[in-house]
């Protein structure tokens, strides 16, 4: 099996994981008129990448690769769930992680990812998309930096597509943001290698609070 195909497949923005329904808090800034254009959204997205996505998703993948055992899987799943203060974002990650695990089990079935889905179905694990991606890519022998880069690119791409619809931005504006994010994604991959297990889910209070505020926002387009 081509490892390139697996990464392209699992990072495809058309993958039906439900990512299209989530803003991860940028809709709160839209409601407050703090994100109204391309530049403001790009600034928010880079902060999200530099802080939350690097210390949670990227580091979680790297830590699993360092010790790909069921014990590590339980510990990382628990810490990623508990380290996400906003309820909606916890639930969003669980939904997307469960759905991605189902897709992986059907298309790239191995004992490891089948076991992961069994544990989610039994509610022993909450599920997280970064861990689902880590399991599939590790199984296929894909190097950790490539896996992290693919996962971060997929997440950034989904959020840009949601901003194109929600703010709204033009399609070309979205492409400019995506092109701009290529270097921050590379930097995030490299920075995650310098982090330790103690850094897992070290977030930004402003991002966390905006994601919590969204839970009581009266009019909204997104679930989180």
mmCIF file of C-alpha atoms in Angstrom:
data_model
loop_
_atom_site.group_PDB
_atom_site.id
_atom_site.type_symbol
_atom_site.label_atom_id
_atom_site.label_comp_id
_atom_site.label_asym_id
_atom_site.label_seq_id
_atom_site.Cartn_x
_atom_site.Cartn_y
_atom_site.Cartn_z
ATOM 1 C CA UNK A 1 0.000 0.000 0.000
ATOM 2 C CA UNK A 2 1.250 3.485 -0.840
ATOM 3 C CA UNK A 3 1.909 5.481 2.311
ATOM 4 C CA UNK A 4 1.433 8.660 0.267
ATOM 5 C CA UNK A 5 -2.070 7.533 -0.639
ATOM 6 C CA UNK A 6 -2.941 6.765 2.979
ATOM 7 C CA UNK A 7 -1.834 10.212 4.147
ATOM 8 C CA UNK A 8 -3.603 11.972 1.278
ATOM 9 C CA UNK A 9 -6.749 9.943 1.892
ATOM 10 C CA UNK A 10 -6.920 10.468 5.660
ATOM 11 C CA UNK A 11 -6.088 14.176 5.390
ATOM 12 C CA UNK A 12 -8.595 14.830 2.593
ATOM 13 C CA UNK A 13 -10.914 17.674 3.566
ATOM 14 C CA UNK A 14 -13.790 15.754 1.948
ATOM 15 C CA UNK A 15 -13.393 12.896 4.432
ATOM 16 C CA UNK A 16 -16.779 12.592 6.202
ATOM 17 C CA UNK A 17 -15.639 13.102 9.798
ATOM 18 C CA UNK A 18 -17.942 16.055 10.538
ATOM 19 C CA UNK A 19 -15.128 18.633 10.625
ATOM 20 C CA UNK A 20 -17.233 20.948 8.426
ATOM 21 C CA UNK A 21 -19.564 21.557 11.400
ATOM 22 C CA UNK A 22 -16.969 23.002 13.788
ATOM 23 C CA UNK A 23 -15.260 26.382 14.120
ATOM 24 C CA UNK A 24 -13.247 25.574 17.260
ATOM 25 C CA UNK A 25 -14.109 28.984 18.619
ATOM 26 C CA UNK A 26 -13.528 31.369 15.740
ATOM 27 C CA UNK A 27 -17.296 31.912 15.485
ATOM 28 C CA UNK A 28 -17.155 33.531 18.940
ATOM 29 C CA UNK A 29 -14.730 36.105 17.538
ATOM 30 C CA UNK A 30 -16.980 36.553 14.502
ATOM 31 C CA UNK A 31 -19.921 37.301 16.791
ATOM 32 C CA UNK A 32 -17.831 39.920 18.614
ATOM 33 C CA UNK A 33 -16.691 41.454 15.279
ATOM 34 C CA UNK A 34 -13.084 40.531 16.036
ATOM 35 C CA UNK A 35 -12.774 38.263 13.000
ATOM 36 C CA UNK A 36 -14.261 39.999 9.999
ATOM 37 C CA UNK A 37 -11.672 39.524 7.243
ATOM 38 C CA UNK A 38 -8.895 37.334 5.933
ATOM 39 C CA UNK A 39 -6.099 38.876 7.991
ATOM 40 C CA UNK A 40 -7.957 38.595 11.293
ATOM 41 C CA UNK A 41 -8.896 34.976 10.634
ATOM 42 C CA UNK A 42 -5.334 34.138 9.618
ATOM 43 C CA UNK A 43 -4.020 35.614 12.869
ATOM 44 C CA UNK A 44 -6.491 33.524 14.886
ATOM 45 C CA UNK A 45 -5.666 30.361 12.939
ATOM 46 C CA UNK A 46 -1.947 30.763 13.494
ATOM 47 C CA UNK A 47 -2.442 31.182 17.250
ATOM 48 C CA UNK A 48 -4.624 28.053 17.314
ATOM 49 C CA UNK A 49 -1.946 26.140 15.417
ATOM 50 C CA UNK A 50 0.959 27.465 17.485
ATOM 51 C CA UNK A 51 -0.719 26.726 20.813
ATOM 52 C CA UNK A 52 -3.563 24.202 20.878
ATOM 53 C CA UNK A 53 -2.844 22.106 17.813
ATOM 54 C CA UNK A 54 0.876 21.856 18.544
ATOM 55 C CA UNK A 55 0.632 21.008 22.235
ATOM 56 C CA UNK A 56 -2.364 18.685 21.879
ATOM 57 C CA UNK A 57 -2.646 17.053 18.446
ATOM 58 C CA UNK A 58 0.969 17.202 17.273
ATOM 59 C CA UNK A 59 2.457 16.256 20.628
ATOM 60 C CA UNK A 60 -0.148 13.537 21.153
ATOM 61 C CA UNK A 61 0.839 11.895 17.862
ATOM 62 C CA UNK A 62 4.532 12.157 18.711
ATOM 63 C CA UNK A 63 4.052 10.648 22.165
ATOM 64 C CA UNK A 64 2.097 7.707 20.748
ATOM 65 C CA UNK A 65 4.870 7.022 18.239
ATOM 66 C CA UNK A 66 7.353 7.017 21.119
ATOM 67 C CA UNK A 67 5.489 4.190 22.876
ATOM 68 C CA UNK A 68 2.740 2.693 20.691
ATOM 69 C CA UNK A 69 1.127 0.545 23.376
ATOM 70 C CA UNK A 70 -2.429 0.261 24.616
ATOM 71 C CA UNK A 71 -1.362 1.731 27.954
ATOM 72 C CA UNK A 72 -0.026 4.826 26.185
ATOM 73 C CA UNK A 73 -3.199 5.021 24.117
ATOM 74 C CA UNK A 74 -5.362 5.091 27.246
ATOM 75 C CA UNK A 75 -3.160 7.684 28.914
ATOM 76 C CA UNK A 76 -3.065 10.001 25.889
ATOM 77 C CA UNK A 77 -6.792 9.675 25.227
ATOM 78 C CA UNK A 78 -7.525 10.565 28.847
ATOM 79 C CA UNK A 79 -5.155 13.530 28.889
ATOM 80 C CA UNK A 80 -6.354 14.925 25.560
ATOM 81 C CA UNK A 81 -9.954 14.712 26.770
ATOM 82 C CA UNK A 82 -9.287 16.192 30.214
ATOM 83 C CA UNK A 83 -6.922 18.829 28.805
ATOM 84 C CA UNK A 84 -9.636 20.360 26.599
ATOM 85 C CA UNK A 85 -11.568 22.790 28.834
ATOM 86 C CA UNK A 86 -14.433 23.547 26.427
ATOM 87 C CA UNK A 87 -17.158 20.886 26.452
ATOM 88 C CA UNK A 88 -18.111 21.457 22.806
ATOM 89 C CA UNK A 89 -14.544 20.966 21.636
ATOM 90 C CA UNK A 90 -14.179 17.794 23.712
ATOM 91 C CA UNK A 91 -17.340 16.457 22.116
ATOM 92 C CA UNK A 92 -16.224 17.582 18.644
ATOM 93 C CA UNK A 93 -12.929 15.737 18.989
ATOM 94 C CA UNK A 94 -14.715 12.606 20.197
ATOM 95 C CA UNK A 95 -17.137 12.669 17.254
ATOM 96 C CA UNK A 96 -14.444 13.271 14.667
ATOM 97 C CA UNK A 97 -12.076 10.750 16.237
ATOM 98 C CA UNK A 98 -14.759 8.074 16.328
ATOM 99 C CA UNK A 99 -15.758 8.709 12.728
ATOM 100 C CA UNK A 100 -12.161 8.736 11.506
ATOM 101 C CA UNK A 101 -11.536 5.471 13.373
ATOM 102 C CA UNK A 102 -14.511 3.871 11.618
ATOM 103 C CA UNK A 103 -13.205 4.996 8.226
ATOM 104 C CA UNK A 104 -9.720 3.689 9.042
ATOM 105 C CA UNK A 105 -11.058 0.355 10.252
ATOM 106 C CA UNK A 106 -13.031 -0.154 7.045
ATOM 107 C CA UNK A 107 -10.271 0.946 4.655
ATOM 108 C CA UNK A 108 -6.989 0.154 6.453
ATOM 109 C CA UNK A 109 -8.098 -2.463 8.957
ATOM 110 C CA UNK A 110 -5.434 -3.831 11.300
ATOM 111 C CA UNK A 111 -5.692 -5.406 14.775
ATOM 112 C CA UNK A 112 -4.456 -2.153 16.321
ATOM 113 C CA UNK A 113 -6.993 0.239 14.824
ATOM 114 C CA UNK A 114 -9.780 -2.332 15.184
ATOM 115 C CA UNK A 115 -8.943 -2.554 18.867
ATOM 116 C CA UNK A 116 -9.016 1.247 19.145
ATOM 117 C CA UNK A 117 -12.510 1.401 17.665
ATOM 118 C CA UNK A 118 -13.684 -1.408 19.949
ATOM 119 C CA UNK A 119 -12.492 0.579 22.965
ATOM 120 C CA UNK A 120 -14.330 3.701 21.739
ATOM 121 C CA UNK A 121 -17.522 1.735 21.121
ATOM 122 C CA UNK A 122 -17.256 0.301 24.632
ATOM 123 C CA UNK A 123 -16.812 3.887 25.925
ATOM 124 C CA UNK A 124 -13.468 2.992 27.427
ATOM 125 C CA UNK A 125 -11.868 5.684 25.263
ATOM 126 C CA UNK A 126 -13.367 9.017 24.247
ATOM 127 C CA UNK A 127 -11.726 9.056 20.805
ATOM 128 C CA UNK A 128 -9.530 11.761 19.278
ATOM 129 C CA UNK A 129 -8.713 12.339 15.582
ATOM 130 C CA UNK A 130 -4.990 12.833 16.254
ATOM 131 C CA UNK A 131 -4.753 9.420 17.911
ATOM 132 C CA UNK A 132 -6.757 7.750 15.147
ATOM 133 C CA UNK A 133 -4.391 9.248 12.572
ATOM 134 C CA UNK A 134 -1.357 8.230 14.642
ATOM 135 C CA UNK A 135 -2.517 4.605 14.844
ATOM 136 C CA UNK A 136 -3.174 4.280 11.106
ATOM 137 C CA UNK A 137 0.067 5.978 10.086
ATOM 138 C CA UNK A 138 2.213 4.097 12.619
ATOM 139 C CA UNK A 139 0.697 0.833 11.421
ATOM 140 C CA UNK A 140 1.695 1.749 7.856
ATOM 141 C CA UNK A 141 5.262 2.617 8.853
ATOM 142 C CA UNK A 142 4.924 6.323 8.099
ATOM 143 C CA UNK A 143 7.485 8.599 9.720
ATOM 144 C CA UNK A 144 6.145 10.689 12.599
ATOM 145 C CA UNK A 145 6.883 14.137 11.149
ATOM 146 C CA UNK A 146 4.988 13.294 7.958
ATOM 147 C CA UNK A 147 2.025 12.090 10.015
ATOM 148 C CA UNK A 148 1.937 15.241 12.134
ATOM 149 C CA UNK A 149 2.255 17.487 9.081
ATOM 150 C CA UNK A 150 -0.597 15.682 7.321
ATOM 151 C CA UNK A 151 -2.870 15.883 10.362
ATOM 152 C CA UNK A 152 -2.174 19.578 10.988
ATOM 153 C CA UNK A 153 -2.663 20.396 7.306
ATOM 154 C CA UNK A 154 -5.999 18.585 7.286
ATOM 155 C CA UNK A 155 -7.174 20.445 10.394
ATOM 156 C CA UNK A 156 -6.064 23.827 9.082
ATOM 157 C CA UNK A 157 -7.672 23.158 5.691
ATOM 158 C CA UNK A 158 -11.014 22.235 7.277
ATOM 159 C CA UNK A 159 -11.036 25.383 9.402
ATOM 160 C CA UNK A 160 -10.211 27.537 6.375
ATOM 161 C CA UNK A 161 -13.079 25.993 4.426
ATOM 162 C CA UNK A 162 -15.403 26.685 7.341
ATOM 163 C CA UNK A 163 -14.203 30.300 7.478
ATOM 164 C CA UNK A 164 -14.821 30.668 3.735
ATOM 165 C CA UNK A 165 -18.460 29.777 4.416
ATOM 166 C CA UNK A 166 -18.898 31.397 7.807
ATOM 167 C CA UNK A 167 -17.165 34.784 7.827
ATOM 168 C CA UNK A 168 -17.452 34.624 4.750
ATOM 169 C CA UNK A 169 -14.136 34.724 2.891
ATOM 170 C CA UNK A 170 -13.701 34.299 -0.826
ATOM 171 C CA UNK A 171 -12.370 31.001 -2.146
ATOM 172 C CA UNK A 172 -9.160 32.667 -3.333
ATOM 173 C CA UNK A 173 -8.739 34.334 0.058
ATOM 174 C CA UNK A 174 -8.962 30.883 1.618
ATOM 175 C CA UNK A 175 -6.241 29.617 -0.714
ATOM 176 C CA UNK A 176 -3.999 32.528 0.238
ATOM 177 C CA UNK A 177 -4.444 31.691 3.926
ATOM 178 C CA UNK A 178 -3.649 28.027 3.268
ATOM 179 C CA UNK A 179 -0.498 28.948 1.345
ATOM 180 C CA UNK A 180 0.560 31.287 4.153
ATOM 181 C CA UNK A 181 0.123 28.471 6.709
ATOM 182 C CA UNK A 182 2.621 26.130 5.030
ATOM 183 C CA UNK A 183 5.585 27.495 7.017
ATOM 184 C CA UNK A 184 3.733 27.725 10.372
ATOM 185 C CA UNK A 185 2.754 24.062 9.910
ATOM 186 C CA UNK A 186 6.381 23.074 9.312
ATOM 187 C CA UNK A 187 7.396 25.118 12.360
ATOM 188 C CA UNK A 188 4.713 23.429 14.485
ATOM 189 C CA UNK A 189 5.975 19.982 13.481
ATOM 190 C CA UNK A 190 9.526 20.938 14.467
ATOM 191 C CA UNK A 191 8.422 22.622 17.709
ATOM 192 C CA UNK A 192 6.444 19.567 18.802
ATOM 193 C CA UNK A 193 9.707 17.600 18.821
ATOM 194 C CA UNK A 194 11.051 19.954 21.511
ATOM 195 C CA UNK A 195 8.068 19.476 23.830
ATOM 196 C CA UNK A 196 7.855 17.019 26.708
ATOM 197 C CA UNK A 197 4.906 14.977 28.045
ATOM 198 C CA UNK A 198 4.370 17.737 30.624
ATOM 199 C CA UNK A 199 3.568 20.133 27.763
ATOM 200 C CA UNK A 200 0.604 18.076 26.528
ATOM 201 C CA UNK A 201 -2.507 20.297 26.246
ATOM 202 C CA UNK A 202 -0.813 23.474 27.468
ATOM 203 C CA UNK A 203 -3.297 25.878 25.936
ATOM 204 C CA UNK A 204 -4.091 29.557 25.667
ATOM 205 C CA UNK A 205 -6.705 31.001 28.077
ATOM 206 C CA UNK A 206 -8.119 33.296 25.401
ATOM 207 C CA UNK A 207 -8.753 30.415 23.006
ATOM 208 C CA UNK A 208 -10.208 28.259 25.780
ATOM 209 C CA UNK A 209 -12.553 31.013 26.941
ATOM 210 C CA UNK A 210 -13.738 31.800 23.408
ATOM 211 C CA UNK A 211 -14.549 28.124 22.895
ATOM 212 C CA UNK A 212 -16.522 28.049 26.150
ATOM 213 C CA UNK A 213 -18.415 31.247 25.282
ATOM 214 C CA UNK A 214 -19.550 29.614 22.051
ATOM 215 C CA UNK A 215 -21.528 27.086 24.089
ATOM 216 C CA UNK A 216 -24.067 29.784 25.019
ATOM 217 C CA UNK A 217 -23.992 31.805 21.806
ATOM 218 C CA UNK A 218 -27.616 32.248 20.707
ATOM 219 C CA UNK A 219 -27.210 32.400 16.903
ATOM 220 C CA UNK A 220 -24.506 30.333 15.287
ATOM 221 C CA UNK A 221 -23.572 28.302 12.225
ATOM 222 C CA UNK A 222 -21.198 25.798 13.857
ATOM 223 C CA UNK A 223 -21.458 23.181 16.596
ATOM 224 C CA UNK A 224 -18.265 24.334 18.338
#
